């Protein structure tokens, strides 16, 4: 496994991380989570990503159980923002909610700290000064080690970090955003900003919900039990144009001794400022395949060839 610094911080994360949004569900109970965490450890994957809203907090609970005695081997990120209770203030990025949210996450995780704490969304109803000062205080307390932003626009990230620098507060070291071969809006403003300011980019949904694994075929029903059966997110990629591009990507990957899902992750890791790619896993096989993808370092020539294929999108 290869490792990269998280943005301008000194901490190193595996180039592939595990998304745990389905941990704690019927499909991924505690026993399976334990196996996945142990397998990740064997492969050298140290980056785990969750949120207090995943599975109504169950994702954090099962991770807390699985990580007992192993916290020094992993780097865990979680998030706050979405509704977690019935109260009017049980959401958002206010000081009130952050203090409640961080303590609740620490309790579920059975930990005294969170390695990376994300604001899950920009909160237009809370002054960013309030959010940043509160997060800075959590770092001073030792409850949080680094902070990040998720799904921020470039101007929101820039405003936040400029303000933090002026005030002497800790700034966001990373941004987690929707980014893959077929979703490249991040390249317009967010990535150029991250390049200029050395902010780490953490892509999520790298396989477009499974579309970039090649499991779906043009003109054929989605495999039984797959997300493509009902997920509008996956179905929106099922166009003739995207299937044509996918076929060329599959051929390219095969010619280089790899699968198309490996190419999708390797392509992201070849993009500027990407520190680690978050890919969801519910089985050991998913973790193994994602780890294998991290070993493929695209050459400049290979990257140019793939980009030419993607122009057909």
Short mmCIF file of N, CA and C in Angstrom, two decimals, residues 142-247:
data_model
loop_
_atom_site.label_atom_id
_atom_site.label_comp_id
_atom_site.label_asym_id
_atom_site.label_seq_id
_atom_site.Cartn_x
_atom_site.Cartn_y
_atom_site.Cartn_z
N UNK A 142 -8.03 18.40 22.15
CA UNK A 142 -7.56 17.06 21.83
C UNK A 142 -8.65 16.11 21.38
N UNK A 143 -9.88 16.62 21.28
CA UNK A 143 -10.98 15.76 20.81
C UNK A 143 -10.90 15.52 19.31
N UNK A 144 -10.31 16.46 18.59
CA UNK A 144 -10.18 16.39 17.13
C UNK A 144 -8.74 16.70 16.77
N UNK A 145 -8.22 16.02 15.76
CA UNK A 145 -6.82 16.25 15.37
C UNK A 145 -6.69 17.08 14.09
N UNK A 146 -7.56 16.86 13.14
CA UNK A 146 -7.57 17.65 11.91
C UNK A 146 -9.02 17.91 11.53
N UNK A 147 -9.23 18.96 10.74
CA UNK A 147 -10.59 19.26 10.29
C UNK A 147 -10.63 19.32 8.76
N UNK A 148 -11.81 18.99 8.22
CA UNK A 148 -11.98 19.00 6.78
C UNK A 148 -13.36 19.51 6.41
N UNK A 149 -13.53 19.79 5.13
CA UNK A 149 -14.82 20.24 4.59
C UNK A 149 -15.30 19.19 3.60
N UNK A 150 -16.60 19.01 3.53
CA UNK A 150 -17.17 18.07 2.57
C UNK A 150 -18.21 18.78 1.72
N UNK A 151 -18.09 18.61 0.42
CA UNK A 151 -19.06 19.17 -0.53
C UNK A 151 -19.12 20.69 -0.49
N UNK A 152 -18.02 21.35 -0.18
CA UNK A 152 -17.95 22.81 -0.23
C UNK A 152 -17.64 23.26 -1.66
N UNK A 153 -18.18 24.42 -2.03
CA UNK A 153 -17.76 25.07 -3.27
C UNK A 153 -16.38 25.67 -3.04
N UNK A 154 -15.69 25.99 -4.13
CA UNK A 154 -14.35 26.54 -4.00
C UNK A 154 -14.34 27.83 -3.18
N UNK A 155 -15.32 28.71 -3.41
CA UNK A 155 -15.33 29.98 -2.68
C UNK A 155 -15.58 29.76 -1.19
N UNK A 156 -16.37 28.73 -0.85
CA UNK A 156 -16.63 28.43 0.55
C UNK A 156 -15.37 27.92 1.25
N UNK A 157 -14.65 27.05 0.56
CA UNK A 157 -13.41 26.53 1.11
C UNK A 157 -12.36 27.63 1.24
N UNK A 158 -12.27 28.47 0.20
CA UNK A 158 -11.29 29.57 0.21
C UNK A 158 -11.60 30.58 1.32
N UNK A 159 -12.86 30.94 1.45
CA UNK A 159 -13.25 31.89 2.50
C UNK A 159 -12.93 31.33 3.88
N UNK A 160 -13.24 30.05 4.08
CA UNK A 160 -13.01 29.41 5.38
C UNK A 160 -11.54 29.41 5.74
N UNK A 161 -10.70 28.97 4.82
CA UNK A 161 -9.28 28.85 5.15
C UNK A 161 -8.58 30.19 5.25
N UNK A 162 -9.02 31.16 4.46
CA UNK A 162 -8.45 32.50 4.59
C UNK A 162 -8.80 33.08 5.96
N UNK A 163 -10.04 32.93 6.37
CA UNK A 163 -10.46 33.42 7.67
C UNK A 163 -9.69 32.72 8.79
N UNK A 164 -9.52 31.41 8.67
CA UNK A 164 -8.78 30.67 9.69
C UNK A 164 -7.34 31.16 9.79
N UNK A 165 -6.73 31.42 8.65
CA UNK A 165 -5.35 31.92 8.66
C UNK A 165 -5.26 33.30 9.30
N UNK A 166 -6.21 34.17 9.01
CA UNK A 166 -6.21 35.51 9.58
C UNK A 166 -6.40 35.47 11.09
N UNK A 167 -7.29 34.58 11.54
CA UNK A 167 -7.62 34.49 12.96
C UNK A 167 -6.64 33.62 13.75
N UNK A 168 -5.78 32.90 13.06
CA UNK A 168 -4.87 32.01 13.75
C UNK A 168 -5.51 30.70 14.19
N UNK A 169 -6.60 30.33 13.53
CA UNK A 169 -7.26 29.07 13.83
C UNK A 169 -6.75 27.97 12.90
N UNK A 170 -7.01 26.74 13.25
CA UNK A 170 -6.69 25.63 12.37
C UNK A 170 -7.59 25.68 11.13
N UNK A 171 -7.01 25.45 9.97
CA UNK A 171 -7.74 25.50 8.71
C UNK A 171 -8.09 24.09 8.25
N UNK A 172 -8.97 24.00 7.27
CA UNK A 172 -9.32 22.71 6.69
C UNK A 172 -8.12 22.15 5.92
N UNK A 173 -7.71 20.93 6.24
CA UNK A 173 -6.57 20.33 5.55
C UNK A 173 -7.01 19.52 4.34
N UNK A 174 -8.32 19.25 4.24
CA UNK A 174 -8.80 18.40 3.15
C UNK A 174 -10.24 18.74 2.81
N UNK A 175 -10.62 18.40 1.59
CA UNK A 175 -12.02 18.50 1.17
C UNK A 175 -12.43 17.17 0.56
N UNK A 176 -13.58 16.67 0.99
CA UNK A 176 -14.11 15.44 0.42
C UNK A 176 -15.27 15.81 -0.50
N UNK A 177 -15.16 15.36 -1.75
CA UNK A 177 -16.15 15.77 -2.75
C UNK A 177 -16.45 14.65 -3.73
N UNK A 178 -17.57 14.81 -4.42
CA UNK A 178 -18.01 13.89 -5.45
C UNK A 178 -17.13 14.08 -6.68
N UNK A 179 -16.37 13.04 -7.03
CA UNK A 179 -15.41 13.19 -8.13
C UNK A 179 -15.07 11.82 -8.68
N UNK A 180 -15.28 11.65 -9.98
CA UNK A 180 -14.84 10.44 -10.67
C UNK A 180 -14.78 10.74 -12.17
N UNK A 181 -14.50 9.75 -12.96
CA UNK A 181 -14.28 9.93 -14.39
C UNK A 181 -15.44 10.61 -15.11
N UNK A 182 -16.65 10.41 -14.63
CA UNK A 182 -17.83 10.96 -15.29
C UNK A 182 -18.40 12.18 -14.57
N UNK A 183 -17.77 12.58 -13.45
CA UNK A 183 -18.18 13.76 -12.68
C UNK A 183 -16.94 14.58 -12.40
N UNK A 184 -16.73 15.63 -13.22
CA UNK A 184 -15.46 16.34 -13.15
C UNK A 184 -15.60 17.84 -12.88
N UNK A 185 -16.73 18.26 -12.33
CA UNK A 185 -16.93 19.67 -12.02
C UNK A 185 -15.88 20.20 -11.06
N UNK A 186 -15.36 19.30 -10.22
CA UNK A 186 -14.35 19.70 -9.23
C UNK A 186 -13.12 20.32 -9.88
N UNK A 187 -12.87 19.96 -11.14
CA UNK A 187 -11.66 20.42 -11.81
C UNK A 187 -11.73 21.90 -12.22
N UNK A 188 -12.94 22.47 -12.19
CA UNK A 188 -13.09 23.86 -12.64
C UNK A 188 -12.52 24.85 -11.65
N UNK A 189 -12.83 24.68 -10.35
CA UNK A 189 -12.39 25.66 -9.36
C UNK A 189 -11.82 25.03 -8.09
N UNK A 190 -12.41 23.93 -7.62
CA UNK A 190 -11.97 23.37 -6.35
C UNK A 190 -10.54 22.85 -6.42
N UNK A 191 -10.24 22.04 -7.43
CA UNK A 191 -8.89 21.47 -7.52
C UNK A 191 -7.83 22.55 -7.77
N UNK A 192 -8.07 23.53 -8.64
CA UNK A 192 -7.08 24.61 -8.76
C UNK A 192 -6.81 25.32 -7.44
N UNK A 193 -7.86 25.55 -6.64
CA UNK A 193 -7.65 26.16 -5.32
C UNK A 193 -6.82 25.24 -4.44
N UNK A 194 -7.16 23.95 -4.43
CA UNK A 194 -6.43 23.00 -3.59
C UNK A 194 -4.97 22.88 -4.01
N UNK A 195 -4.72 22.98 -5.31
CA UNK A 195 -3.34 22.98 -5.79
C UNK A 195 -2.58 24.19 -5.26
N UNK A 196 -3.21 25.34 -5.33
CA UNK A 196 -2.55 26.58 -4.90
C UNK A 196 -2.30 26.61 -3.41
N UNK A 197 -3.21 26.03 -2.63
CA UNK A 197 -3.12 26.13 -1.17
C UNK A 197 -2.75 24.81 -0.48
N UNK A 198 -2.46 23.79 -1.27
CA UNK A 198 -2.02 22.50 -0.73
C UNK A 198 -3.06 21.88 0.19
N UNK A 199 -4.29 21.89 -0.25
CA UNK A 199 -5.38 21.23 0.46
C UNK A 199 -5.60 19.85 -0.15
N UNK A 200 -5.74 18.84 0.66
CA UNK A 200 -5.93 17.49 0.16
C UNK A 200 -7.31 17.29 -0.42
N UNK A 201 -7.40 16.55 -1.52
CA UNK A 201 -8.68 16.22 -2.15
C UNK A 201 -8.97 14.74 -1.88
N UNK A 202 -10.16 14.48 -1.35
CA UNK A 202 -10.59 13.12 -1.05
C UNK A 202 -11.85 12.81 -1.86
N UNK A 203 -11.72 12.16 -3.01
CA UNK A 203 -12.91 11.85 -3.82
C UNK A 203 -13.75 10.74 -3.19
N UNK A 204 -15.07 10.88 -3.29
CA UNK A 204 -15.95 9.78 -2.91
C UNK A 204 -16.79 9.38 -4.12
N UNK A 205 -17.41 8.22 -4.06
CA UNK A 205 -18.11 7.60 -5.18
C UNK A 205 -17.19 7.46 -6.41
N UNK A 206 -15.98 6.94 -6.23
CA UNK A 206 -15.02 6.86 -7.36
C UNK A 206 -15.48 5.95 -8.49
N UNK A 207 -16.39 5.02 -8.19
CA UNK A 207 -16.84 4.05 -9.19
C UNK A 207 -18.24 4.38 -9.70
N UNK A 208 -18.70 5.60 -9.44
CA UNK A 208 -20.02 6.04 -9.91
C UNK A 208 -21.12 5.07 -9.49
N UNK A 209 -21.06 4.68 -8.22
CA UNK A 209 -22.07 3.78 -7.69
C UNK A 209 -22.02 2.38 -8.27
N UNK A 210 -20.90 2.02 -8.87
CA UNK A 210 -20.74 0.69 -9.46
C UNK A 210 -20.76 0.69 -10.98
N UNK A 211 -21.15 1.82 -11.58
CA UNK A 211 -21.19 1.87 -13.04
C UNK A 211 -19.81 1.64 -13.63
N UNK A 212 -18.77 2.17 -12.98
CA UNK A 212 -17.42 2.05 -13.50
C UNK A 212 -16.73 0.73 -13.11
N UNK A 213 -17.52 -0.24 -12.66
CA UNK A 213 -16.97 -1.58 -12.44
C UNK A 213 -17.21 -2.47 -13.66
N UNK A 214 -18.11 -2.03 -14.55
CA UNK A 214 -18.42 -2.83 -15.72
C UNK A 214 -19.50 -3.87 -15.48
N UNK A 215 -20.15 -3.81 -14.31
CA UNK A 215 -21.18 -4.82 -14.00
C UNK A 215 -22.48 -4.60 -14.79
N UNK A 216 -22.65 -3.38 -15.32
CA UNK A 216 -23.87 -3.07 -16.07
C UNK A 216 -23.59 -3.12 -17.57
N UNK A 217 -24.54 -3.64 -18.32
CA UNK A 217 -24.39 -3.77 -19.76
C UNK A 217 -25.48 -2.99 -20.47
N UNK A 218 -25.11 -2.32 -21.53
CA UNK A 218 -26.06 -1.50 -22.29
C UNK A 218 -27.19 -2.36 -22.85
N UNK A 219 -28.42 -1.93 -22.62
CA UNK A 219 -29.57 -2.62 -23.14
C UNK A 219 -30.00 -3.83 -22.35
N UNK A 220 -29.31 -4.11 -21.22
CA UNK A 220 -29.66 -5.26 -20.40
C UNK A 220 -30.08 -4.80 -19.01
N UNK A 221 -30.97 -5.54 -18.35
CA UNK A 221 -31.40 -5.17 -17.00
C UNK A 221 -30.22 -5.19 -16.04
N UNK A 222 -30.28 -4.34 -15.02
CA UNK A 222 -29.24 -4.34 -13.99
C UNK A 222 -29.24 -5.67 -13.26
N UNK A 223 -28.08 -6.18 -12.87
CA UNK A 223 -28.03 -7.46 -12.15
C UNK A 223 -28.91 -7.42 -10.90
N UNK A 224 -29.52 -8.54 -10.59
CA UNK A 224 -30.39 -8.63 -9.42
C UNK A 224 -29.62 -8.28 -8.16
N UNK A 225 -30.20 -7.40 -7.36
CA UNK A 225 -29.58 -7.01 -6.10
C UNK A 225 -28.59 -5.88 -6.21
N UNK A 226 -28.30 -5.44 -7.43
CA UNK A 226 -27.34 -4.35 -7.61
C UNK A 226 -28.02 -3.00 -7.37
N UNK A 227 -27.21 -1.97 -7.11
CA UNK A 227 -27.75 -0.64 -6.88
C UNK A 227 -28.45 -0.10 -8.13
N UNK A 228 -27.98 -0.54 -9.29
CA UNK A 228 -28.54 -0.06 -10.53
C UNK A 228 -30.00 -0.43 -10.75
N UNK A 229 -30.50 -1.39 -9.97
CA UNK A 229 -31.90 -1.79 -10.09
C UNK A 229 -32.84 -0.66 -9.69
N UNK A 230 -32.44 0.10 -8.67
CA UNK A 230 -33.35 1.11 -8.13
C UNK A 230 -32.73 2.49 -7.93
N UNK A 231 -31.40 2.57 -7.94
CA UNK A 231 -30.73 3.83 -7.65
C UNK A 231 -30.77 4.79 -8.84
N UNK A 232 -31.41 5.92 -8.64
CA UNK A 232 -31.42 6.94 -9.69
C UNK A 232 -30.02 7.47 -9.95
N UNK A 233 -29.20 7.48 -8.90
CA UNK A 233 -27.82 7.95 -9.06
C UNK A 233 -27.08 7.11 -10.08
N UNK A 234 -27.17 5.80 -9.96
CA UNK A 234 -26.49 4.91 -10.91
C UNK A 234 -27.15 4.98 -12.28
N UNK A 235 -28.46 4.98 -12.29
CA UNK A 235 -29.20 4.94 -13.56
C UNK A 235 -28.93 6.15 -14.44
N UNK A 236 -28.61 7.29 -13.83
CA UNK A 236 -28.37 8.48 -14.65
C UNK A 236 -27.11 8.35 -15.52
N UNK A 237 -26.23 7.43 -15.16
CA UNK A 237 -25.02 7.22 -15.97
C UNK A 237 -25.25 6.21 -17.09
N UNK A 238 -26.37 5.54 -17.08
CA UNK A 238 -26.62 4.47 -18.05
C UNK A 238 -27.12 5.03 -19.37
N UNK A 239 -26.29 5.80 -20.02
CA UNK A 239 -26.62 6.36 -21.33
C UNK A 239 -25.77 5.66 -22.39
N UNK A 240 -26.20 5.73 -23.63
CA UNK A 240 -25.43 5.12 -24.72
C UNK A 240 -24.02 5.69 -24.77
N UNK A 241 -23.92 7.00 -24.59
CA UNK A 241 -22.62 7.66 -24.65
C UNK A 241 -21.69 7.15 -23.56
N UNK A 242 -22.20 7.04 -22.34
CA UNK A 242 -21.37 6.56 -21.23
C UNK A 242 -20.99 5.10 -21.41
N UNK A 243 -21.91 4.30 -21.93
CA UNK A 243 -21.58 2.89 -22.17
C UNK A 243 -20.49 2.76 -23.24
N UNK A 244 -20.52 3.62 -24.24
CA UNK A 244 -19.46 3.60 -25.27
C UNK A 244 -18.10 3.93 -24.66
N UNK A 245 -18.09 4.95 -23.79
CA UNK A 245 -16.85 5.33 -23.11
C UNK A 245 -16.38 4.19 -22.21
N UNK A 246 -17.31 3.62 -21.47
CA UNK A 246 -16.97 2.53 -20.55
C UNK A 246 -16.35 1.35 -21.30
N UNK A 247 -16.88 1.02 -22.44
CA UNK A 247 -16.34 -0.10 -23.22
C UNK A 247 -14.89 0.16 -23.60
#
